[in-house]
Short mmCIF file of C-alpha atoms in Angstrom, two decimals:
data_model
loop_
_atom_site.label_atom_id
_atom_site.label_comp_id
_atom_site.label_asym_id
_atom_site.label_seq_id
_atom_site.Cartn_x
_atom_site.Cartn_y
_atom_site.Cartn_z
CA MET A 20 14.66 -118.30 -5.48
CA SER A 21 13.31 -117.57 -2.02
CA GLY A 22 9.68 -117.58 -0.98
CA ASP A 23 6.52 -119.29 -2.15
CA ILE A 24 6.48 -119.76 -5.93
CA THR A 25 2.67 -119.71 -6.13
CA THR A 26 1.41 -116.73 -8.10
CA ILE A 27 -1.93 -115.25 -7.00
CA ILE A 28 -3.87 -112.51 -8.79
CA GLY A 29 -6.73 -110.99 -6.81
CA ASP A 30 -10.37 -110.70 -7.80
CA TYR A 31 -11.52 -108.09 -10.33
CA SER A 32 -7.97 -107.48 -11.56
CA PHE A 33 -6.89 -106.35 -15.02
CA ILE A 34 -3.75 -107.55 -16.80
CA GLY A 35 -2.90 -105.73 -20.04
CA ASN A 36 -1.08 -106.86 -23.16
CA ASN A 37 2.56 -108.04 -23.05
CA VAL A 38 2.69 -107.96 -19.25
CA THR A 39 5.21 -110.13 -17.40
CA ILE A 40 4.30 -111.34 -13.91
CA ALA A 41 6.91 -113.67 -12.45
CA ALA A 42 6.51 -116.61 -10.08
CA GLY A 43 5.58 -115.93 -6.48
CA VAL A 44 3.80 -112.62 -7.08
CA LYS A 45 0.71 -112.07 -4.94
CA THR A 46 -1.79 -109.28 -5.53
CA GLY A 47 -4.85 -108.09 -3.70
CA ASN A 48 -8.16 -107.35 -5.34
CA LYS A 49 -8.64 -104.84 -8.16
CA PHE A 50 -4.99 -105.00 -9.20
CA THR A 51 -4.06 -103.42 -12.53
CA ALA A 52 -0.95 -104.11 -14.63
CA GLU A 53 -1.06 -102.01 -17.78
CA ASP A 54 0.44 -102.92 -21.15
CA GLY A 55 4.13 -103.76 -21.17
CA SER A 56 4.64 -103.66 -17.40
CA ARG A 57 7.13 -106.05 -15.79
CA ILE A 58 6.78 -107.46 -12.28
CA ALA A 59 9.59 -109.61 -10.92
CA ARG A 60 9.29 -112.58 -8.59
CA ASN A 61 7.88 -112.59 -5.07
CA CYS A 62 6.41 -109.09 -5.11
CA ILE A 63 3.37 -108.41 -2.92
CA PHE A 64 0.63 -105.90 -3.75
CA GLY A 65 -2.26 -104.99 -1.50
CA ASP A 66 -5.70 -104.11 -2.80
CA LEU A 67 -6.26 -101.38 -5.39
CA VAL A 68 -2.74 -101.15 -6.81
CA ALA A 69 -2.16 -99.96 -10.39
CA ILE A 70 1.10 -100.44 -12.31
CA GLY A 71 1.36 -98.21 -15.37
CA LEU A 72 2.44 -98.70 -18.98
CA ASN A 73 5.93 -100.21 -19.30
CA ALA A 74 6.64 -99.76 -15.59
CA VAL A 75 9.09 -102.12 -13.88
CA VAL A 76 8.87 -103.50 -10.34
CA LEU A 77 11.79 -105.68 -9.29
CA GLU A 78 11.83 -108.71 -7.03
CA GLU A 79 10.35 -108.74 -3.53
CA ALA A 80 9.03 -105.19 -3.71
CA LYS A 81 5.94 -104.62 -1.59
CA PHE A 82 3.03 -102.21 -2.03
CA GLU A 83 0.62 -101.83 0.89
CA GLY A 84 -2.38 -100.88 -1.26
CA MET A 85 -4.22 -98.00 -2.93
CA ASN A 86 -1.04 -97.22 -4.89
CA ARG A 87 -0.39 -95.91 -8.37
CA LEU A 88 2.92 -96.29 -10.22
CA HIS A 89 2.59 -94.37 -13.47
CA ALA A 90 4.02 -95.15 -16.89
CA GLN A 91 7.70 -96.15 -17.17
CA GLY A 92 8.26 -95.96 -13.43
CA PHE A 93 11.00 -98.09 -11.86
CA VAL A 94 10.89 -99.60 -8.36
CA SER A 95 13.93 -101.49 -7.10
CA GLU A 96 14.18 -104.81 -5.32
CA TYR A 97 12.92 -104.97 -1.74
CA ALA A 98 11.23 -101.56 -1.88
CA GLU A 99 8.34 -100.93 0.52
CA ILE A 100 5.61 -98.60 -0.71
CA GLY A 101 3.18 -97.33 1.92
CA TYR A 102 -0.58 -97.33 1.61
CA GLY A 103 -1.94 -94.57 -0.61
CA ALA A 104 1.46 -93.54 -2.00
CA TRP A 105 1.38 -92.19 -5.57
CA MET A 106 4.31 -92.21 -8.00
CA GLY A 107 4.35 -90.22 -11.22
CA PRO A 108 5.63 -91.27 -14.65
CA GLN A 109 9.31 -92.15 -15.10
CA ILE A 110 10.16 -92.04 -11.40
CA ALA A 111 13.02 -94.26 -10.25
CA LEU A 112 13.63 -95.66 -6.77
CA PHE A 113 17.11 -97.15 -6.43
CA ASN A 114 18.69 -99.50 -3.88
CA ALA A 115 22.25 -100.32 -5.02
CA PRO A 116 24.73 -97.89 -3.39
CA HIS A 117 27.66 -99.20 -5.43
CA PRO A 118 26.49 -101.16 -8.49
CA LYS A 119 28.65 -104.16 -9.39
CA CYS A 120 30.39 -104.13 -6.01
CA PRO A 121 31.12 -107.77 -5.08
CA LYS A 122 29.03 -107.31 -1.93
CA ALA A 123 26.17 -105.42 -3.60
CA LYS A 124 23.60 -108.16 -3.07
CA PHE A 125 24.27 -108.11 0.66
CA CYS A 126 23.37 -104.44 1.11
CA GLU A 127 20.66 -103.88 -1.52
CA ARG A 128 17.98 -105.00 0.92
CA ASP A 129 19.26 -102.64 3.64
CA TYR A 130 19.32 -99.70 1.22
CA ALA A 131 15.97 -100.39 -0.42
CA PRO A 132 13.64 -97.37 -0.67
CA ARG A 133 10.87 -96.88 1.87
CA ILE A 134 7.99 -94.69 0.73
CA GLY A 135 5.60 -93.49 3.43
CA ARG A 136 1.84 -93.68 3.39
CA PHE A 137 0.10 -91.17 1.14
CA ALA A 138 3.43 -89.76 -0.08
CA ARG A 139 3.45 -88.20 -3.56
CA ILE A 140 6.42 -88.47 -5.92
CA GLY A 141 6.32 -86.22 -8.98
CA GLY A 142 7.21 -87.41 -12.46
CA ALA A 143 10.86 -88.18 -13.27
CA ALA A 144 11.98 -87.84 -9.64
CA ARG A 145 14.73 -90.14 -8.37
CA THR A 146 15.66 -91.41 -4.93
CA ILE A 147 19.17 -92.65 -4.21
CA PRO A 148 19.70 -95.85 -2.20
CA GLY A 149 18.81 -95.71 1.48
CA VAL A 150 16.32 -92.85 1.23
CA ILE A 151 13.15 -92.96 3.33
CA ILE A 152 10.23 -90.76 2.29
CA GLY A 153 7.98 -89.81 5.21
CA ASP A 154 4.20 -90.12 5.32
CA TYR A 155 2.31 -87.48 3.31
CA ALA A 156 5.54 -86.02 1.89
CA LEU A 157 5.53 -84.42 -1.56
CA ILE A 158 8.49 -84.78 -3.93
CA GLY A 159 8.67 -82.25 -6.77
CA SER A 160 8.91 -83.44 -10.36
CA GLY A 161 12.46 -84.05 -11.56
CA SER A 162 13.95 -83.97 -8.07
CA VAL A 163 16.95 -86.06 -7.07
CA VAL A 164 16.38 -87.08 -3.47
CA ALA A 165 19.68 -87.79 -1.74
CA LYS A 166 18.50 -87.59 1.88
CA SER A 167 15.52 -88.96 3.74
CA VAL A 168 12.46 -86.70 3.76
CA PRO A 169 10.47 -85.87 6.93
CA GLU A 170 6.74 -86.53 6.90
CA LYS A 171 4.46 -83.81 5.50
CA SER A 172 7.44 -82.05 3.90
CA VAL A 173 7.68 -80.67 0.38
CA VAL A 174 11.07 -81.16 -1.29
CA ALA A 175 12.31 -80.16 -4.73
CA GLY A 176 15.54 -79.68 -6.68
CA ASN A 177 18.82 -81.45 -7.34
CA PRO A 178 19.77 -82.30 -4.72
CA ALA A 179 16.26 -82.03 -3.29
CA LYS A 180 15.78 -79.76 -0.28
CA VAL A 181 12.84 -79.10 2.00
CA ILE A 182 11.11 -75.94 0.79
CA LYS A 183 7.94 -75.98 2.89
CA LEU A 184 5.32 -78.19 4.51
CA ILE A 185 2.32 -79.56 2.65
CA GLY A 186 -0.01 -77.38 4.75
CA GLU A 187 1.70 -74.30 3.30
CA LEU A 188 0.94 -75.20 -0.31
CA ASN A 189 -1.58 -73.04 -2.14
CA CYS A 190 -3.77 -73.97 -5.09
CA TRP A 191 -2.48 -72.52 -8.36
CA ASP A 192 -5.93 -71.09 -9.16
CA LYS A 193 -7.99 -71.13 -5.98
CA VAL A 194 -10.68 -68.88 -7.47
CA LYS A 195 -11.34 -71.19 -10.41
CA TYR A 196 -11.24 -74.42 -8.43
CA GLY A 197 -12.56 -73.22 -5.10
CA VAL A 198 -9.64 -74.74 -3.21
CA GLU A 199 -7.17 -72.67 -1.24
CA HIS A 200 -4.94 -75.43 0.14
CA PRO A 201 -4.58 -78.75 -1.75
CA TYR A 202 -3.87 -80.64 1.49
CA ASP A 203 -6.10 -80.31 4.54
CA VAL A 204 -3.60 -81.23 7.23
CA GLN A 205 -6.38 -81.47 9.81
CA ASN A 206 -8.14 -84.20 7.83
CA LEU A 207 -5.44 -86.24 6.13
CA PRO A 208 -6.45 -89.69 4.87
CA LYS A 209 -5.57 -92.76 6.89
CA ALA A 210 -4.92 -96.38 6.05
CA PRO A 211 -7.67 -98.90 6.86
CA GLU A 212 -7.61 -100.26 10.41
CA ASP A 213 -7.48 -103.83 9.13
CA LEU A 214 -4.59 -103.20 6.72
CA GLN A 215 -2.02 -105.34 8.54
CA LYS A 216 -4.43 -108.26 8.66
CA ARG A 217 -5.09 -107.93 4.94
CA LEU A 218 -1.37 -107.79 4.11
CA ALA A 219 -0.72 -110.83 6.29
CA GLU A 220 -3.27 -112.72 4.19
CA LEU A 221 -1.07 -111.96 1.18
CA GLY A 222 2.08 -113.09 2.98
CA TRP A 223 3.51 -109.72 4.07
CA THR A 224 4.36 -109.81 7.75
CA ARG A 225 6.53 -107.36 9.67
#
């Protein structure tokens, strides 16, 4: 097993019933692991990360912070999840291009998913190995993402295709909710300026 085997859980965190957190995991403050979730060894989580009911995060995955992985989600080994990214229920992010290949362990790190900052992945979506999701991108529910997604793009379908940009999305009931466009592209959220320093404190260096 590589890495430091010390396990650290940040302040003000919540660990539910029947949760497994393996050796070497390090979390920031206000971390949540809901009932039945499984977190493999040497994962790193920044502040304000929530792992949903029965979700699975495999070894050495990294979450920058302010993330939500909903119920029954699956995140592969070595995945990198950008700050503010949100993942709906039953999503799956894969990293093995040819499972059971004798050389699989040598390429799984290279093909691990990379999810950009403030990206949104709808429920039951899947990404195949090697896919990179750009910052602020939106993945439609049930999509199968076979190619990398440019930032601020909206993709949907099987295989998923770019259908528009997030700035072109309209609220489903703008009269009722008083919102015309769900995403204000002129005022998109940003990660904290001290994020890299905070992640370095948890052992994540780039």
